[in-house]
Structure formats: structure tokens, C-alpha cells
mmCIF file of C-alpha atoms and ligand atoms in Angstrom:
data_model
loop_
_atom_site.group_PDB
_atom_site.id
_atom_site.type_symbol
_atom_site.label_atom_id
_atom_site.label_comp_id
_atom_site.label_asym_id
_atom_site.label_seq_id
_atom_site.Cartn_x
_atom_site.Cartn_y
_atom_site.Cartn_z
ATOM 1 C CA MET A 1 -53.614 56.621 76.459
ATOM 2 C CA THR A 2 -50.119 56.618 74.781
ATOM 3 C CA ALA A 3 -47.115 54.107 75.264
ATOM 4 C CA ARG A 4 -43.579 55.235 75.058
ATOM 5 C CA ILE A 5 -42.099 53.681 71.792
ATOM 6 C CA VAL A 6 -38.470 52.509 72.024
ATOM 7 C CA PRO A 7 -36.320 50.186 69.719
ATOM 8 C CA MET A 8 -36.877 46.439 70.537
ATOM 9 C CA THR A 9 -34.094 44.382 72.472
ATOM 10 C CA ARG A 10 -33.808 41.029 73.789
ATOM 11 C CA ALA A 11 -35.337 41.916 77.102
ATOM 12 C CA HIS A 12 -38.439 42.720 75.231
ATOM 13 C CA ILE A 13 -38.441 39.361 73.463
ATOM 14 C CA ASP A 14 -38.437 37.568 76.621
ATOM 15 C CA ALA A 15 -41.476 39.532 77.554
ATOM 16 C CA LEU A 16 -43.671 38.917 74.591
ATOM 17 C CA MET A 17 -42.939 35.459 74.377
ATOM 18 C CA PRO A 18 -45.744 33.928 76.930
ATOM 19 C CA TYR A 19 -48.228 36.005 74.296
ATOM 20 C CA GLU A 20 -46.852 34.761 70.914
ATOM 21 C CA HIS A 21 -48.339 31.777 70.589
ATOM 22 C CA GLU A 22 -51.814 32.748 71.990
ATOM 23 C CA MET A 23 -51.833 35.796 69.564
ATOM 24 C CA PHE A 24 -50.477 34.284 66.160
ATOM 25 C CA GLY A 25 -51.104 30.536 66.496
ATOM 26 C CA THR A 26 -49.238 28.448 63.901
ATOM 27 C CA GLU A 27 -47.656 31.598 62.986
ATOM 28 C CA ALA A 28 -46.233 32.266 66.210
ATOM 29 C CA TRP A 29 -42.342 32.804 66.029
ATOM 30 C CA SER A 30 -39.798 31.507 68.217
ATOM 31 C CA TYR A 31 -37.364 33.395 70.195
ATOM 32 C CA ALA A 32 -34.478 32.280 68.418
ATOM 33 C CA SER A 33 -36.625 34.065 65.257
ATOM 34 C CA TYR A 34 -36.841 37.354 66.844
ATOM 35 C CA ARG A 35 -33.364 37.216 67.626
ATOM 36 C CA ASP A 36 -32.313 36.795 64.160
ATOM 37 C CA GLU A 37 -35.045 39.170 63.039
ATOM 38 C CA LEU A 38 -33.339 42.115 65.662
ATOM 39 C CA ALA A 39 -29.864 41.246 64.453
ATOM 40 C CA ASP A 40 -30.856 42.243 60.601
ATOM 41 C CA LYS A 41 -30.249 46.014 61.297
ATOM 42 C CA ARG A 42 -29.908 46.741 57.723
ATOM 43 C CA PHE A 43 -33.142 45.745 56.469
ATOM 44 C CA ARG A 44 -35.446 45.668 59.334
ATOM 45 C CA ALA A 45 -36.276 48.026 62.262
ATOM 46 C CA TYR A 46 -38.415 46.613 65.355
ATOM 47 C CA TYR A 47 -40.062 48.409 67.862
ATOM 48 C CA ALA A 48 -41.574 48.141 71.611
ATOM 49 C CA ALA A 49 -44.486 49.785 73.332
ATOM 50 C CA GLU A 50 -43.658 50.337 76.783
ATOM 51 C CA ASP A 51 -45.768 51.095 79.607
ATOM 52 C CA THR A 52 -45.191 54.452 81.094
ATOM 53 C CA THR A 53 -47.710 54.336 84.363
ATOM 54 C CA ASP A 54 -46.339 54.750 87.409
ATOM 55 C CA GLY A 55 -45.600 51.508 89.151
ATOM 56 C CA ARG A 56 -45.731 49.288 85.575
ATOM 57 C CA ASP A 57 -43.200 51.497 83.946
ATOM 58 C CA GLY A 58 -41.551 49.897 81.137
ATOM 59 C CA ASP A 59 -44.084 46.752 80.888
ATOM 60 C CA LEU A 60 -44.354 45.485 77.688
ATOM 61 C CA LEU A 61 -47.633 46.531 75.729
ATOM 62 C CA GLY A 62 -46.879 45.783 72.060
ATOM 63 C CA TRP A 63 -44.609 45.601 69.549
ATOM 64 C CA ALA A 64 -43.812 45.761 65.689
ATOM 65 C CA GLY A 65 -41.498 45.113 62.958
ATOM 66 C CA VAL A 66 -40.823 46.210 59.294
ATOM 67 C CA MET A 67 -38.653 45.302 56.609
ATOM 68 C CA VAL A 68 -37.608 47.773 53.976
ATOM 69 C CA VAL A 69 -35.910 46.307 50.505
ATOM 70 C CA GLY A 70 -35.488 48.593 48.138
ATOM 71 C CA ASP A 71 -38.445 50.997 47.061
ATOM 72 C CA THR A 72 -40.693 48.515 49.398
ATOM 73 C CA ALA A 73 -41.669 48.087 52.953
ATOM 74 C CA GLN A 74 -43.382 45.240 54.486
ATOM 75 C CA VAL A 75 -44.867 45.044 57.843
ATOM 76 C CA LEU A 76 -43.589 42.046 59.325
ATOM 77 C CA THR A 77 -45.589 41.799 62.483
ATOM 78 C CA VAL A 78 -47.846 44.142 64.887
ATOM 79 C CA GLY A 79 -49.165 43.117 68.194
ATOM 80 C CA VAL A 80 -50.592 44.479 71.289
ATOM 81 C CA VAL A 81 -50.949 42.637 74.451
ATOM 82 C CA PRO A 82 -54.815 41.632 75.278
ATOM 83 C CA ALA A 83 -55.190 43.856 78.206
ATOM 84 C CA ALA A 84 -53.918 47.105 76.376
ATOM 85 C CA ARG A 85 -56.286 46.596 73.034
ATOM 86 C CA ARG A 86 -58.458 49.751 71.817
ATOM 87 C CA ARG A 87 -56.635 52.551 73.240
ATOM 88 C CA GLY A 88 -54.497 53.396 70.176
ATOM 89 C CA ILE A 89 -51.515 51.699 70.941
ATOM 90 C CA GLY A 90 -51.592 49.684 67.360
ATOM 91 C CA GLN A 91 -52.018 52.351 65.811
ATOM 92 C CA GLN A 92 -48.967 54.635 67.587
ATOM 93 C CA LEU A 93 -46.828 51.124 66.370
ATOM 94 C CA LEU A 94 -48.105 51.554 62.801
ATOM 95 C CA ASP A 95 -47.451 54.948 62.647
ATOM 96 C CA THR A 96 -43.542 54.278 63.956
ATOM 97 C CA LEU A 97 -43.385 51.632 61.354
ATOM 98 C CA LEU A 98 -44.327 53.739 58.661
ATOM 99 C CA ASP A 99 -42.387 57.000 59.591
ATOM 100 C CA GLU A 100 -39.350 54.327 59.863
ATOM 101 C CA ALA A 101 -40.371 52.915 56.035
ATOM 102 C CA ARG A 102 -40.176 56.797 54.961
ATOM 103 C CA ARG A 103 -36.893 57.300 56.541
ATOM 104 C CA ARG A 104 -35.452 54.482 54.987
ATOM 105 C CA GLY A 105 -36.705 55.493 51.458
ATOM 106 C CA ALA A 106 -39.758 53.367 50.705
ATOM 107 C CA GLU A 107 -42.333 54.449 48.349
ATOM 108 C CA GLN A 108 -45.063 51.759 49.543
ATOM 109 C CA THR A 109 -45.831 49.338 51.896
ATOM 110 C CA VAL A 110 -47.327 45.737 51.960
ATOM 111 C CA LEU A 111 -48.405 43.593 54.460
ATOM 112 C CA GLU A 112 -50.291 40.183 54.826
ATOM 113 C CA VAL A 113 -53.415 39.502 57.002
ATOM 114 C CA ARG A 114 -55.736 36.844 57.729
ATOM 115 C CA VAL A 115 -59.042 37.353 56.122
ATOM 116 C CA ASP A 116 -60.618 36.488 59.612
ATOM 117 C CA ASN A 117 -58.578 38.878 61.310
ATOM 118 C CA GLU A 118 -61.051 41.527 61.678
ATOM 119 C CA PRO A 119 -59.387 44.027 64.361
ATOM 120 C CA ALA A 120 -56.163 43.744 62.195
ATOM 121 C CA LEU A 121 -58.265 44.451 58.963
ATOM 122 C CA ALA A 122 -60.145 47.405 60.424
ATOM 123 C CA LEU A 123 -56.535 48.922 61.693
ATOM 124 C CA TYR A 124 -55.168 48.605 58.253
ATOM 125 C CA ARG A 125 -58.302 49.762 56.154
ATOM 126 C CA ARG A 126 -58.617 53.036 58.385
ATOM 127 C CA ASN A 127 -54.712 53.619 57.240
ATOM 128 C CA GLY A 128 -55.255 53.816 54.076
ATOM 129 C CA PHE A 129 -54.258 49.851 52.924
ATOM 130 C CA ALA A 130 -56.074 48.535 50.037
ATOM 131 C CA ASP A 131 -56.279 45.151 49.125
ATOM 132 C CA LEU A 132 -54.187 43.741 46.411
ATOM 133 C CA ARG A 133 -54.993 39.940 46.166
ATOM 134 C CA VAL A 134 -55.838 36.907 48.403
ATOM 135 C CA ARG A 135 -53.256 34.137 48.865
ATOM 136 C CA ARG A 136 -54.984 30.902 49.399
ATOM 137 C CA GLY A 137 -54.334 28.760 52.384
ATOM 138 C CA TYR A 138 -51.652 31.175 53.648
ATOM 139 C CA TYR A 139 -52.260 30.752 57.010
ATOM 140 C CA ALA A 140 -52.809 27.777 59.484
ATOM 141 C CA ASN A 141 -51.311 24.769 57.691
ATOM 142 C CA GLY A 142 -53.385 25.905 54.639
ATOM 143 C CA ARG A 143 -56.575 26.606 56.105
ATOM 144 C CA VAL A 144 -56.690 30.257 56.299
ATOM 145 C CA ASP A 145 -56.373 32.791 53.389
ATOM 146 C CA ALA A 146 -54.380 35.823 53.671
ATOM 147 C CA LEU A 147 -54.968 38.982 52.238
ATOM 148 C CA GLU A 148 -52.223 40.871 50.838
ATOM 149 C CA MET A 149 -52.565 44.517 51.288
ATOM 150 C CA GLN A 150 -50.635 47.588 50.077
ATOM 151 C CA ARG A 151 -50.708 51.443 50.826
ATOM 152 C CA ALA A 152 -48.225 54.406 48.994
ATOM 153 C CA LEU A 153 -46.401 56.232 51.724
HETATM 154 C C1 COA B 201 -54.580 44.181 65.623
HETATM 155 C C2 COA B 201 -54.184 45.039 66.919
HETATM 156 C C3 COA B 201 -52.750 45.273 67.002
HETATM 157 C C4 COA B 201 -54.868 46.041 67.161
HETATM 158 O O1 COA B 201 -54.200 46.820 68.372
HETATM 159 P P1 COA B 201 -54.779 47.923 69.318
HETATM 160 O O2 COA B 201 -53.765 48.334 69.849
HETATM 161 O O3 COA B 201 -55.654 47.274 69.699
HETATM 162 O O4 COA B 201 -55.196 48.905 68.008
HETATM 163 P P2 COA B 201 -55.581 50.379 68.562
HETATM 164 O O5 COA B 201 -56.445 50.615 69.690
HETATM 165 O O6 COA B 201 -54.592 51.486 67.763
HETATM 166 O O7 COA B 201 -56.863 50.324 67.201
HETATM 167 C C5 COA B 201 -56.634 51.673 65.747
HETATM 168 C C6 COA B 201 -58.026 51.338 65.029
HETATM 169 O O8 COA B 201 -57.872 49.905 64.701
HETATM 170 C C7 COA B 201 -59.240 49.460 64.255
HETATM 171 N N1 COA B 201 -59.648 48.518 65.316
HETATM 172 C C8 COA B 201 -58.478 47.878 66.559
HETATM 173 N N2 COA B 201 -58.983 46.801 67.131
HETATM 174 C C9 COA B 201 -60.327 46.836 66.667
HETATM 175 C C10 COA B 201 -61.419 45.182 66.681
HETATM 176 N N3 COA B 201 -61.266 44.610 67.701
HETATM 177 N N4 COA B 201 -62.437 45.711 66.152
HETATM 178 C C11 COA B 201 -62.951 46.921 65.224
HETATM 179 N N5 COA B 201 -61.788 47.770 65.197
HETATM 180 C C12 COA B 201 -60.434 47.472 65.541
HETATM 181 C C13 COA B 201 -60.501 50.723 65.069
HETATM 182 O O9 COA B 201 -60.549 51.409 64.071
HETATM 183 C C14 COA B 201 -59.500 51.386 65.907
HETATM 184 O O10 COA B 201 -59.699 52.651 65.836
HETATM 185 P P3 COA B 201 -60.589 52.731 67.294
HETATM 186 O O11 COA B 201 -60.460 52.196 68.390
HETATM 187 O O12 COA B 201 -60.698 54.769 67.404
HETATM 188 O O13 COA B 201 -61.816 52.665 66.877
HETATM 189 C C15 COA B 201 -54.484 44.065 68.203
HETATM 190 O O14 COA B 201 -55.823 43.578 68.246
HETATM 191 C C16 COA B 201 -53.903 42.664 68.517
HETATM 192 O O15 COA B 201 -52.538 42.490 68.842
HETATM 193 N N6 COA B 201 -54.277 41.560 67.631
HETATM 194 C C17 COA B 201 -53.671 40.050 67.772
HETATM 195 C C18 COA B 201 -52.318 40.222 66.601
HETATM 196 C C19 COA B 201 -52.831 40.619 65.760
HETATM 197 O O16 COA B 201 -53.699 39.999 64.693
HETATM 198 N N7 COA B 201 -51.959 41.420 64.677
HETATM 199 C C20 COA B 201 -52.039 41.778 63.198
HETATM 200 C C21 COA B 201 -51.493 40.842 62.586
HETATM 201 S S1 COA B 201 -51.612 41.249 60.682
#
């Protein structure tokens, strides 16, 4: 299954907010944070994955964002709604971010992920991201470590 990937708009923020806390817990962003992220077109690019199925056309399936500063891209977020997981949409979104990063001249990509986030770790590892270092107590108010990962573009 493939989704339609489009630039993210404020309508997508409305659609994703019900999922945000459930998916990101203490790291959840507010509507205002997303609005500010979208407004920064110079350094950031956000995309949404939309359903193309008849009757559900346009429904939000996922979203993702990247920041590119100099030669380094940082994956800021990747999320797929629970009912649409394991259908390749996370991969499609990640491919879109990496393409955008290359277009903007980045030569490497970095990201941070919770050390207990098996689905995300599996997605990133299979896309060539390697472990850089552990950041102790980075998430959940100091309770969960982050793994910093990196890959060349
Ligand atoms: C991580 C996430 C974005 C993956 O999205 P997805 O659309 O389900 O991923 P895909 O279907 O594109 O999976 C691509 C590959 O990633 C790996 N993968 C994804 N989910 C996995 C899981 N639950 N267990 C093991 N491997 C997994 C597999 O290698 C998979 O390929 P396969 O299905 O052919 O085996 C999704 O689980 C999610 O939104 N999680 C909550 C938010 C989050 O943690 N985001 C990442 C923050 S860093």
C-alpha cells in the first residue's frame, strides 16, 4: 500500500493532534509548536501521508519533518497512525525526508530515538542509520535514554 505524500498544512495539524500524545507521550508537541515548525520554510520541511482509498481519500495516515542546516539534516519526527502501520508508510515518509535533505544539499542525516522504540529503531537501522552515541535521560523527564543515529546521504 502506498499513500499520497503531500506538503503538510495546518489542516494536517488538526488531523494529527488526536494522535500526538498517544504516540509521543512526554515528547508530544502542541498545535502551536507544529504551526511554528511549518512556518519555518527556510530550514524545515514537513510532509503528510494521505489515504488514497475511495471513501477515505485525504484522511491522514502519517506525517514527518526534517530540518536541514548546512550539510546536516535532522529527522525531527516520523509518525504513522496506529491503524496504518506496517504498510510501508513510515518508509515512504522517511524516503521523502531523505530526498528533501539531499535536494537541500545535506550530506548526512542525524536523528534521536528512544532506546526502547523497537519499531523506529528497526526502520532506521534498515535504512542504514548507525548508532552514534547514547544520550542518558533524554526522554520521559529523564527516565529514558535516547540513541543518536547517523547516516551519510
Ligand atoms: C516507527 C513508525 C513511524 C513506523 O511506521 P510504519 O509505517 O509502521 O513503518 P513501515 O511499514 O514503513 O515499516 C518499514 C520497516 O520498518 C521496520 N518496522 C516498522 N515497524 C516495526 C515493528 N513494529 N517491529 C519491527 N520492525 C518494524 C520493518 O523493517 C519494516 O519493514 P517490514 O514491514 O517490511 O518488515 C511507526 O511505528 C510509528 O508511528 N510509531 C510511533 C511514533 C514513533 O515512534 N515515531 C518515531 C520517533 S523517532
